[in-house]
Amino acid sequence: MSSDWFEMEIRVRYCETDAMGVLHHMNYLAYFEVARTELFRERGGNYRELEERGFFLVIVKAECNYKRPSHYDDLLRIRVRVSKLTGAKLEHEYEIHRDETLIATGRTVLACLDQNGQIQRMSESLLFDETEK
């Protein structure tokens, strides 16, 4: 699995800020999810089809380290990469930048489960090759 960074931009919307116009802390995790989904799509993955096949990727751990505040209408660059794929776990690392300023870093760990909540092994071909059943 490639450890190359995938990048995308997102603009902070008014509804995502608090009374001081600062991006609310919980939205960083939502931004991580958007970037992670787009990375998956960019590499040929499809969450809907994966779930239709009975495989579900669920967050079992999420970390966010806040470095600087972000505000309404800031244009942010979100970077994500797969840092590890082992057995039933998939780990991602994140960076959020405003221009050259590092705003936040993060990490998530996902587990692969079946429809009954049982842990399933995953591979690159499961995630990115729709022919594996």
Short mmCIF file of C-alpha atoms in Angstrom, two decimals:
data_model
loop_
_atom_site.label_atom_id
_atom_site.label_comp_id
_atom_site.label_asym_id
_atom_site.label_seq_id
_atom_site.Cartn_x
_atom_site.Cartn_y
_atom_site.Cartn_z
CA MET A 1 0.00 0.00 0.00
CA SER A 2 1.42 3.37 -1.01
CA SER A 3 2.26 5.82 1.75
CA ASP A 4 1.87 8.80 -0.60
CA TRP A 5 -0.11 11.73 0.72
CA PHE A 6 -3.47 12.54 -0.81
CA GLU A 7 -4.46 16.22 -0.61
CA MET A 8 -7.75 18.06 -0.87
CA GLU A 9 -9.07 21.47 0.07
CA ILE A 10 -12.06 22.44 2.16
CA ARG A 11 -13.33 25.86 3.18
CA VAL A 12 -14.49 26.36 6.76
CA ARG A 13 -18.23 27.01 6.70
CA TYR A 14 -19.97 29.36 9.11
CA CYS A 15 -22.07 26.54 10.60
CA GLU A 16 -18.86 24.71 11.59
CA THR A 17 -17.63 27.51 13.85
CA ASP A 18 -18.36 28.46 17.44
CA ALA A 19 -19.52 31.87 18.75
CA MET A 20 -15.98 33.22 18.32
CA GLY A 21 -15.83 32.19 14.65
CA VAL A 22 -13.31 29.42 15.40
CA LEU A 23 -13.68 26.01 13.76
CA HIS A 24 -15.28 23.73 16.37
CA HIS A 25 -12.96 20.93 17.47
CA MET A 26 -15.29 18.08 16.42
CA ASN A 27 -15.22 19.21 12.79
CA TYR A 28 -11.58 18.21 12.45
CA LEU A 29 -12.62 14.57 12.74
CA ALA A 30 -15.31 15.16 10.10
CA TYR A 31 -12.66 16.68 7.82
CA PHE A 32 -10.47 13.62 8.42
CA GLU A 33 -13.35 11.41 7.32
CA VAL A 34 -13.97 13.41 4.15
CA ALA A 35 -10.28 13.19 3.22
CA ARG A 36 -10.09 9.48 4.07
CA THR A 37 -13.15 8.77 1.88
CA GLU A 38 -11.72 10.76 -1.02
CA LEU A 39 -8.37 8.96 -0.69
CA PHE A 40 -10.22 5.63 -0.82
CA ARG A 41 -12.15 6.78 -3.92
CA GLU A 42 -8.96 8.10 -5.57
CA ARG A 43 -7.30 4.69 -5.15
CA GLY A 44 -10.24 2.84 -6.70
CA GLY A 45 -12.12 1.92 -3.54
CA ASN A 46 -15.86 2.23 -3.06
CA TYR A 47 -17.34 2.18 0.46
CA ARG A 48 -20.86 1.47 -0.76
CA GLU A 49 -19.76 -1.60 -2.72
CA LEU A 50 -17.53 -2.76 0.12
CA GLU A 51 -20.51 -2.62 2.50
CA GLU A 52 -22.78 -4.33 -0.02
CA ARG A 53 -20.25 -7.18 0.02
CA GLY A 54 -20.60 -7.39 3.82
CA PHE A 55 -17.45 -5.55 4.93
CA PHE A 56 -17.63 -2.51 7.20
CA LEU A 57 -14.75 -0.22 8.18
CA VAL A 58 -15.35 1.25 11.62
CA ILE A 59 -13.30 3.72 13.62
CA VAL A 60 -11.82 2.13 16.74
CA LYS A 61 -9.44 4.96 17.59
CA ALA A 62 -9.21 8.64 16.62
CA GLU A 63 -6.66 11.24 17.66
CA CYS A 64 -6.44 14.93 16.84
CA ASN A 65 -3.66 17.26 17.92
CA TYR A 66 -4.65 20.91 17.62
CA LYS A 67 -1.81 23.27 16.74
CA ARG A 68 -3.46 26.55 15.70
CA PRO A 69 -7.06 27.72 15.42
CA SER A 70 -8.87 27.90 12.13
CA HIS A 71 -11.65 30.38 11.39
CA TYR A 72 -14.71 30.88 9.24
CA ASP A 73 -13.87 31.07 5.52
CA ASP A 74 -10.31 29.75 5.91
CA LEU A 75 -9.26 27.58 3.00
CA LEU A 76 -7.68 24.46 4.47
CA ARG A 77 -5.56 21.78 2.81
CA ILE A 78 -6.12 18.33 4.27
CA ARG A 79 -3.46 15.69 3.74
CA VAL A 80 -4.07 12.01 4.45
CA ARG A 81 -2.12 8.82 3.90
CA VAL A 82 -2.41 5.18 4.81
CA SER A 83 0.27 4.58 7.42
CA LYS A 84 -0.37 0.89 8.09
CA LEU A 85 -2.50 -2.01 6.86
CA THR A 86 -2.23 -5.13 9.00
CA GLY A 87 -4.71 -7.95 9.37
CA ALA A 88 -7.97 -6.32 10.36
CA LYS A 89 -6.65 -2.79 10.97
CA LEU A 90 -6.18 0.17 8.66
CA GLU A 91 -4.37 3.24 9.99
CA HIS A 92 -4.33 6.76 8.52
CA GLU A 93 -2.33 9.88 9.34
CA TYR A 94 -3.62 13.41 8.72
CA GLU A 95 -2.34 16.95 8.49
CA ILE A 96 -4.42 20.10 8.10
CA HIS A 97 -2.74 23.25 6.81
CA ARG A 98 -3.82 26.83 6.21
CA ASP A 99 -1.35 28.08 3.64
CA GLU A 100 1.98 26.95 5.16
CA THR A 101 0.71 26.91 8.76
CA LEU A 102 0.11 23.49 10.31
CA ILE A 103 -3.31 23.65 11.99
CA ALA A 104 -3.75 20.07 13.20
CA THR A 105 -2.45 16.53 12.91
CA GLY A 106 -4.30 13.32 13.53
CA ARG A 107 -4.48 9.58 13.30
CA THR A 108 -7.30 7.06 12.97
CA VAL A 109 -7.44 3.30 13.26
CA LEU A 110 -10.21 1.44 11.44
CA ALA A 111 -11.21 -2.18 11.91
CA CYS A 112 -12.90 -4.33 9.30
CA LEU A 113 -16.09 -6.05 10.51
CA ASP A 114 -18.71 -8.23 8.89
CA GLN A 115 -22.48 -7.66 9.16
CA ASN A 116 -22.51 -9.49 12.51
CA GLY A 117 -19.80 -7.31 14.00
CA GLN A 118 -17.12 -9.99 13.72
CA ILE A 119 -13.58 -8.91 12.87
CA GLN A 120 -12.58 -9.67 9.28
CA ARG A 121 -9.12 -9.74 7.79
CA MET A 122 -8.53 -7.21 5.07
CA SER A 123 -6.05 -6.82 2.28
CA GLU A 124 -5.25 -4.25 -0.33
CA SER A 125 -7.15 -6.34 -2.87
CA LEU A 126 -10.25 -6.40 -0.64
CA LEU A 127 -10.16 -2.63 -0.35
CA PHE A 128 -9.32 -1.75 -3.93
CA ASP A 129 -10.19 -4.73 -6.16
CA GLU A 130 -13.92 -5.26 -6.56
CA THR A 131 -13.39 -8.75 -7.97
CA GLU A 132 -12.42 -10.31 -4.61
CA LYS A 133 -15.48 -11.81 -2.87
#
